[in-house]
mmCIF file of C-alpha atoms in Angstrom:
data_model
loop_
_atom_site.group_PDB
_atom_site.id
_atom_site.type_symbol
_atom_site.label_atom_id
_atom_site.label_comp_id
_atom_site.label_asym_id
_atom_site.label_seq_id
_atom_site.Cartn_x
_atom_site.Cartn_y
_atom_site.Cartn_z
ATOM 1 C CA MET A 1 -15.900 -9.546 -0.763
ATOM 2 C CA PRO A 2 -12.892 -11.801 0.598
ATOM 3 C CA PHE A 3 -11.605 -14.640 -1.368
ATOM 4 C CA PHE A 4 -8.780 -16.938 -0.022
ATOM 5 C CA ARG A 5 -6.475 -20.039 -1.487
ATOM 6 C CA ARG A 6 -3.699 -21.610 -0.069
ATOM 7 C CA LEU A 7 -0.727 -20.908 -1.916
ATOM 8 C CA PRO A 8 2.260 -23.738 -1.979
ATOM 9 C CA SER A 9 4.887 -23.216 0.130
ATOM 10 C CA ARG A 10 7.285 -22.451 -2.557
ATOM 11 C CA CYS A 11 5.251 -19.897 -4.152
ATOM 12 C CA THR A 12 5.897 -18.560 -7.717
ATOM 13 C CA SER A 13 4.267 -15.967 -9.969
ATOM 14 C CA SER A 14 2.665 -19.231 -11.805
ATOM 15 C CA ALA A 15 1.011 -20.566 -8.989
ATOM 16 C CA VAL A 16 -0.463 -17.105 -8.211
ATOM 17 C CA ILE A 17 -1.533 -16.701 -11.596
ATOM 18 C CA ARG A 18 -3.369 -20.091 -11.568
ATOM 19 C CA LEU A 19 -5.094 -19.278 -8.783
ATOM 20 C CA THR A 20 -6.177 -15.917 -9.870
ATOM 21 C CA LYS A 21 -7.647 -17.709 -13.208
ATOM 22 C CA ALA A 22 -9.756 -20.080 -11.153
ATOM 23 C CA ILE A 23 -11.334 -16.914 -9.029
ATOM 24 C CA PHE A 24 -11.592 -15.598 -12.514
ATOM 25 C CA SER A 25 -13.286 -18.517 -14.339
ATOM 26 C CA GLU A 26 -15.562 -18.416 -11.552
ATOM 27 C CA GLN A 27 -16.667 -14.442 -10.883
ATOM 28 C CA GLY A 28 -15.629 -12.937 -13.933
ATOM 29 C CA ILE A 29 -12.743 -11.089 -15.208
ATOM 30 C CA PRO A 30 -12.822 -7.838 -13.528
ATOM 31 C CA ASP A 31 -11.994 -4.258 -14.935
ATOM 32 C CA ARG A 32 -8.726 -3.738 -12.248
ATOM 33 C CA VAL A 33 -6.767 -5.797 -10.170
ATOM 34 C CA ILE A 34 -5.127 -4.149 -7.766
ATOM 35 C CA SER A 35 -1.510 -5.583 -5.515
ATOM 36 C CA ASP A 36 1.192 -4.568 -3.721
ATOM 37 C CA ASN A 37 4.511 -4.762 -6.049
ATOM 38 C CA GLY A 38 5.795 -8.260 -4.786
ATOM 39 C CA PRO A 39 7.600 -10.502 -7.045
ATOM 40 C CA HIS A 40 4.877 -12.394 -7.959
ATOM 41 C CA PHE A 41 2.994 -9.639 -9.313
ATOM 42 C CA ALA A 42 5.541 -7.347 -10.815
ATOM 43 C CA GLY A 43 7.524 -9.286 -12.790
ATOM 44 C CA ASP A 44 6.918 -10.073 -16.546
ATOM 45 C CA GLU A 45 4.741 -13.326 -16.377
ATOM 46 C CA TYR A 46 1.851 -11.403 -14.632
ATOM 47 C CA LYS A 47 1.895 -8.684 -16.999
ATOM 48 C CA ARG A 48 1.245 -10.844 -20.119
ATOM 49 C CA PHE A 49 -1.194 -12.477 -17.871
ATOM 50 C CA SER A 50 -3.158 -8.979 -17.448
ATOM 51 C CA GLN A 51 -2.472 -8.526 -21.144
ATOM 52 C CA VAL A 52 -4.338 -11.718 -22.295
ATOM 53 C CA TRP A 53 -7.143 -11.435 -20.023
ATOM 54 C CA GLY A 54 -7.343 -7.893 -20.587
ATOM 55 C CA PHE A 55 -7.516 -6.450 -17.426
ATOM 56 C CA ASN A 56 -5.765 -3.049 -15.881
ATOM 57 C CA HIS A 57 -3.287 -4.097 -12.947
ATOM 58 C CA ILE A 58 -2.462 -1.435 -10.613
ATOM 59 C CA THR A 59 0.651 -1.781 -8.171
ATOM 60 C CA SER A 60 1.035 0.152 -5.006
ATOM 61 C CA SER A 61 4.451 1.831 -4.049
ATOM 62 C CA PRO A 62 7.133 -0.530 -3.188
ATOM 63 C CA HIS A 63 7.701 -0.872 0.928
ATOM 64 C CA TYR A 64 4.608 1.462 1.322
ATOM 65 C CA PRO A 65 1.375 -0.868 2.811
ATOM 66 C CA ARG A 66 -0.865 2.098 3.464
ATOM 67 C CA SER A 67 -1.202 2.817 -0.162
ATOM 68 C CA ASN A 68 -2.984 -0.592 -0.595
ATOM 69 C CA GLY A 69 -4.889 -0.225 3.167
ATOM 70 C CA GLN A 70 -7.909 -1.851 2.226
ATOM 71 C CA VAL A 71 -6.379 -5.273 1.194
ATOM 72 C CA GLU A 72 -3.833 -5.093 4.106
ATOM 73 C CA ARG A 73 -7.525 -4.479 6.137
ATOM 74 C CA THR A 74 -8.781 -7.238 4.914
ATOM 75 C CA ILE A 75 -6.169 -9.383 5.131
ATOM 76 C CA GLN A 76 -5.457 -9.237 8.719
ATOM 77 C CA THR A 77 -9.855 -9.802 8.769
ATOM 78 C CA VAL A 78 -9.502 -13.315 7.447
ATOM 79 C CA LYS A 79 -6.411 -14.228 8.830
ATOM 80 C CA LEU A 80 -8.066 -13.290 12.260
ATOM 81 C CA THR A 81 -11.267 -15.275 11.301
ATOM 82 C CA LEU A 82 -9.126 -18.087 10.201
ATOM 83 C CA SER A 83 -7.469 -18.357 13.535
ATOM 84 C CA THR A 84 -10.488 -18.087 15.395
ATOM 85 C CA ALA A 85 -11.935 -20.836 13.906
ATOM 86 C CA ARG A 86 -8.678 -23.382 14.238
ATOM 87 C CA GLU A 87 -8.609 -22.655 18.114
ATOM 88 C CA GLY A 88 -12.124 -23.223 18.586
ATOM 89 C CA ARG A 89 -11.917 -26.264 16.238
ATOM 90 C CA GLN A 90 -14.711 -24.712 13.873
ATOM 91 C CA ASP A 91 -15.173 -24.916 9.912
ATOM 92 C CA GLU A 92 -12.934 -22.709 8.341
ATOM 93 C CA TYR A 93 -15.052 -22.489 5.285
ATOM 94 C CA LEU A 94 -18.258 -22.066 7.414
ATOM 95 C CA ALA A 95 -15.994 -19.076 9.293
ATOM 96 C CA MET A 96 -15.619 -17.508 6.109
ATOM 97 C CA LEU A 97 -19.149 -18.096 4.857
ATOM 98 C CA SER A 98 -20.141 -15.891 8.135
ATOM 99 C CA LEU A 99 -17.856 -13.515 7.407
ATOM 100 C CA ARG A 100 -19.259 -13.393 3.774
ATOM 101 C CA SER A 101 -22.512 -12.932 4.468
ATOM 102 C CA THR A 102 -22.431 -10.683 7.542
ATOM 103 C CA PRO A 103 -23.807 -6.661 7.038
ATOM 104 C CA ILE A 104 -20.609 -4.302 6.227
ATOM 105 C CA ASP A 105 -22.912 -1.863 8.456
ATOM 106 C CA ASN A 106 -26.803 -0.346 9.371
ATOM 107 C CA ASN A 107 -26.855 0.634 5.667
ATOM 108 C CA LEU A 108 -25.505 -1.638 3.562
ATOM 109 C CA THR A 109 -25.798 -5.413 3.277
ATOM 110 C CA SER A 110 -23.059 -8.154 3.438
ATOM 111 C CA PRO A 111 -20.400 -8.430 1.051
ATOM 112 C CA ALA A 112 -22.259 -11.140 -0.662
ATOM 113 C CA GLU A 113 -25.540 -9.622 -1.724
ATOM 114 C CA VAL A 114 -23.372 -6.249 -2.914
ATOM 115 C CA LEU A 115 -21.821 -8.781 -5.070
ATOM 116 C CA TYR A 116 -24.360 -10.861 -5.948
ATOM 117 C CA ARG A 117 -27.423 -9.064 -5.974
ATOM 118 C CA ARG A 118 -29.336 -11.863 -3.763
ATOM 119 C CA LYS A 119 -29.016 -12.801 -0.324
ATOM 120 C CA VAL A 120 -26.601 -15.750 0.935
ATOM 121 C CA ARG A 121 -28.180 -18.581 2.825
ATOM 122 C CA ASN A 122 -25.398 -19.494 6.116
ATOM 123 C CA THR A 123 -26.193 -20.722 9.576
ATOM 124 C CA LEU A 124 -26.304 -16.831 10.973
ATOM 125 C CA PRO A 125 -30.028 -15.757 12.370
ATOM 126 C CA MET A 126 -31.383 -13.659 9.193
ATOM 127 C CA SER A 127 -34.478 -11.481 8.824
ATOM 128 C CA ASP A 128 -36.264 -12.135 5.844
ATOM 129 C CA ALA A 129 -37.755 -8.424 5.830
ATOM 130 C CA ARG A 130 -34.375 -6.790 5.302
ATOM 131 C CA GLN A 131 -34.233 -5.588 1.541
ATOM 132 C CA VAL A 132 -31.032 -5.409 -1.033
ATOM 133 C CA PRO A 133 -30.774 -1.995 -1.958
ATOM 134 C CA SER A 134 -30.327 -0.965 -5.828
ATOM 135 C CA ASN A 135 -27.076 -0.658 -7.338
ATOM 136 C CA GLY A 136 -27.231 2.889 -7.409
ATOM 137 C CA ASP A 137 -27.835 3.241 -3.561
ATOM 138 C CA ILE A 138 -24.906 1.006 -2.584
ATOM 139 C CA HIS A 139 -22.889 2.348 -4.543
ATOM 140 C CA LYS A 140 -24.269 6.190 -3.210
ATOM 141 C CA ILE A 141 -23.352 4.642 0.643
ATOM 142 C CA LEU A 142 -19.897 3.364 -0.400
ATOM 143 C CA ARG A 143 -18.530 6.418 -1.789
ATOM 144 C CA GLU A 144 -20.149 8.392 1.375
ATOM 145 C CA ARG A 145 -17.961 5.725 3.540
ATOM 146 C CA GLN A 146 -14.859 6.456 1.164
ATOM 147 C CA ALA A 147 -15.358 9.978 1.815
ATOM 148 C CA LYS A 148 -15.754 9.929 5.739
ATOM 149 C CA HIS A 149 -12.731 7.614 5.826
ATOM 150 C CA LYS A 150 -10.295 9.994 3.608
ATOM 151 C CA GLU A 151 -11.537 12.927 6.040
ATOM 152 C CA TYR A 152 -11.011 11.226 9.196
ATOM 153 C CA HIS A 153 -7.403 9.840 7.560
ATOM 154 C CA GLU A 154 -6.684 13.606 6.453
ATOM 155 C CA HIS A 155 -7.813 15.232 10.063
ATOM 156 C CA HIS A 156 -5.720 13.310 12.132
ATOM 157 C CA GLY A 157 -1.726 13.824 11.509
ATOM 158 C CA THR A 158 -1.670 13.724 7.779
ATOM 159 C CA ARG A 159 -0.509 16.720 5.368
ATOM 160 C CA LYS A 160 -0.365 16.996 1.561
ATOM 161 C CA LEU A 161 2.901 16.836 0.658
ATOM 162 C CA PRO A 162 4.015 18.910 -2.944
ATOM 163 C CA ASP A 163 4.237 16.850 -5.969
ATOM 164 C CA LEU A 164 8.042 16.588 -7.454
ATOM 165 C CA LYS A 165 8.731 17.286 -11.097
ATOM 166 C CA ILE A 166 10.646 15.142 -13.516
ATOM 167 C CA GLY A 167 14.637 16.048 -13.371
ATOM 168 C CA GLN A 168 14.101 17.469 -9.595
ATOM 169 C CA ARG A 169 16.990 16.170 -7.069
ATOM 170 C CA ALA A 170 15.867 14.889 -3.915
ATOM 171 C CA SER A 171 16.888 12.602 -1.106
ATOM 172 C CA LEU A 172 15.773 8.936 -0.704
ATOM 173 C CA ARG A 173 14.983 7.173 2.913
ATOM 174 C CA ASP A 174 16.462 3.887 2.839
ATOM 175 C CA THR A 175 13.950 1.361 3.824
ATOM 176 C CA ARG A 176 16.179 -0.924 5.383
ATOM 177 C CA THR A 177 18.511 1.654 7.193
ATOM 178 C CA GLY A 178 16.281 5.106 7.619
ATOM 179 C CA LEU A 179 18.955 7.111 6.006
ATOM 180 C CA TRP A 180 18.814 9.429 3.461
ATOM 181 C CA THR A 181 20.515 9.292 0.267
ATOM 182 C CA PRO A 182 20.200 11.619 -3.126
ATOM 183 C CA ALA A 183 18.244 10.794 -5.870
ATOM 184 C CA VAL A 184 16.604 12.013 -9.032
ATOM 185 C CA ILE A 185 13.521 11.817 -9.996
ATOM 186 C CA LYS A 186 13.339 10.257 -13.356
ATOM 187 C CA ASP A 187 9.232 9.633 -14.018
ATOM 188 C CA ILE A 188 6.032 10.181 -12.178
ATOM 189 C CA CYS A 189 3.875 6.744 -11.885
ATOM 190 C CA ALA A 190 0.128 6.855 -13.023
ATOM 191 C CA GLU A 191 -0.740 5.469 -9.530
ATOM 192 C CA PRO A 192 -1.033 8.491 -7.148
ATOM 193 C CA HIS A 193 1.937 9.473 -5.012
ATOM 194 C CA SER A 194 4.353 7.135 -6.810
ATOM 195 C CA TYR A 195 7.497 8.410 -8.572
ATOM 196 C CA ILE A 196 10.635 6.237 -10.202
ATOM 197 C CA VAL A 197 13.620 8.015 -9.202
ATOM 198 C CA GLN A 198 17.415 6.878 -9.732
ATOM 199 C CA THR A 199 20.076 6.694 -7.185
ATOM 200 C CA PRO A 200 24.075 7.682 -7.711
ATOM 201 C CA ASN A 201 24.897 4.104 -8.084
ATOM 202 C CA GLY A 202 22.518 3.906 -11.507
ATOM 203 C CA HIS A 203 19.749 1.719 -9.825
ATOM 204 C CA THR A 204 16.486 2.572 -10.572
ATOM 205 C CA LEU A 205 13.672 2.320 -7.904
ATOM 206 C CA ARG A 206 10.074 3.276 -7.745
ATOM 207 C CA ARG A 207 8.886 4.546 -4.160
ATOM 208 C CA ASN A 208 6.290 6.270 -2.872
ATOM 209 C CA ARG A 209 6.029 10.349 -1.792
ATOM 210 C CA THR A 210 6.769 9.695 1.640
ATOM 211 C CA ALA A 211 9.767 8.579 1.174
ATOM 212 C CA LEU A 212 11.047 11.020 -1.086
ATOM 213 C CA ARG A 213 12.049 14.841 0.406
ATOM 214 C CA ASP A 214 12.540 18.059 -1.805
ATOM 215 C CA LEU A 215 16.451 18.888 -1.521
ATOM 216 C CA SER A 216 15.595 22.283 -2.932
ATOM 217 C CA SER A 217 13.822 23.059 0.422
ATOM 218 C CA PRO A 218 16.318 24.404 3.264
ATOM 219 C CA SER A 219 14.712 22.688 6.377
ATOM 220 C CA VAL A 220 15.244 19.166 4.762
ATOM 221 C CA ARG A 221 18.786 20.076 4.334
ATOM 222 C CA LYS A 222 19.404 21.012 8.087
ATOM 223 C CA VAL A 223 17.070 18.125 9.470
ATOM 224 C CA HIS A 224 18.482 15.657 7.620
ATOM 225 C CA PHE A 225 22.371 16.650 6.322
ATOM 226 C CA ALA A 226 25.034 17.963 7.684
ATOM 227 C CA LEU A 227 26.993 20.688 5.348
ATOM 228 C CA THR A 228 30.378 20.711 6.682
ATOM 229 C CA PRO A 229 32.988 22.575 4.669
ATOM 230 C CA ASP A 230 34.638 18.800 3.968
ATOM 231 C CA ILE A 231 31.627 17.401 2.820
ATOM 232 C CA ILE A 232 30.103 18.544 -0.413
ATOM 233 C CA PRO A 233 25.950 18.825 -0.144
ATOM 234 C CA LEU A 234 24.307 15.775 -0.943
ATOM 235 C CA GLY A 235 22.420 15.786 -4.594
ATOM 236 C CA ILE A 236 25.331 18.415 -6.065
ATOM 237 C CA SER A 237 27.905 16.507 -5.205
ATOM 238 C CA GLU A 238 30.366 14.520 -7.744
ATOM 239 C CA ARG A 239 31.153 11.770 -4.972
ATOM 240 C CA PRO A 240 27.740 10.664 -4.048
ATOM 241 C CA ASN A 241 29.021 7.610 -2.060
ATOM 242 C CA THR A 242 30.773 9.745 0.816
ATOM 243 C CA PRO A 243 29.365 9.049 3.911
ATOM 244 C CA VAL A 244 27.289 12.439 5.651
ATOM 245 C CA PRO A 245 27.525 12.740 9.200
ATOM 246 C CA GLN A 246 24.600 13.862 11.229
ATOM 247 C CA THR A 247 24.889 16.877 13.486
ATOM 248 C CA ALA A 248 22.619 17.812 16.554
ATOM 249 C CA TYR A 249 20.182 20.627 16.100
ATOM 250 C CA ARG A 250 17.283 22.487 17.395
ATOM 251 C CA THR A 251 13.923 22.063 16.229
ATOM 252 C CA LYS A 252 11.456 25.364 15.756
ATOM 253 C CA SER A 253 10.260 24.777 19.939
ATOM 254 C CA GLY A 254 14.093 25.018 21.058
ATOM 255 C CA ARG A 255 14.761 21.161 22.062
ATOM 256 C CA LEU A 256 17.903 19.724 21.256
ATOM 257 C CA VAL A 257 18.166 16.744 18.998
ATOM 258 C CA ARG A 258 21.539 14.574 19.197
ATOM 259 C CA PRO A 259 21.618 11.724 16.474
ATOM 260 C CA PRO A 260 23.075 8.442 17.612
ATOM 261 C CA ASN A 261 27.112 7.578 18.021
ATOM 262 C CA ARG A 262 26.982 5.764 15.196
ATOM 263 C CA LEU A 263 26.023 8.619 12.844
ATOM 264 C CA ILE A 264 28.360 10.438 14.037
ATOM 265 C CA GLU A 265 31.872 10.360 12.270
ATOM 266 C CA GLU A 266 34.820 10.884 14.571
#
């Protein structure tokens, strides 16, 4: 069930922790807290908070919001609800109560009923005949919903990438420029499809598997790098910061792909 709190304009880890404590004091301490890898959650202060309060803090891969998709979708829903209430000059809190009290689907009750195991009174017309299902039924239905969502996601254009190993050479996609640079896999995170990599300049980063490519694959070398006599291949070079131009290449279907002029050295 979504909860929201107003944060100060200058948001700090202490402010996030203070509001998190307020919610936990009302609802109880959860077993797990799943968040993105923002600075408010990734710092030592939030880590100490999780240890003292005794919950497991799981963070998603940086620069990959899809790995935290459920939270991102909920944030969009809450923002839309609040903005709609403001535009109609309605009470924001009453709008959030209606959101929490609306049944999830035909087989599930509202998020409030799932959490509190009782009906929550609101201003919406409700049927007293609707029964709250048992915990076992709720968990079963939720698992089936998640399985359907996963199947739908995997069926539409996604494919499983092979796992990488510690010490393996790889190429890392820069989140700002989209260019690929050499990297080495240093560790495998406990979270799915997440790795710790080291760049040539010594920086250690955490990235999702979608931002990494295996340099041992010939097709990856062909697409992303130009192996010319005067350029040493990425991942093997003793000069890792040497710029590597990209050249035109043909796809399997025979289509000619030309890189932008800014990526081609004269």
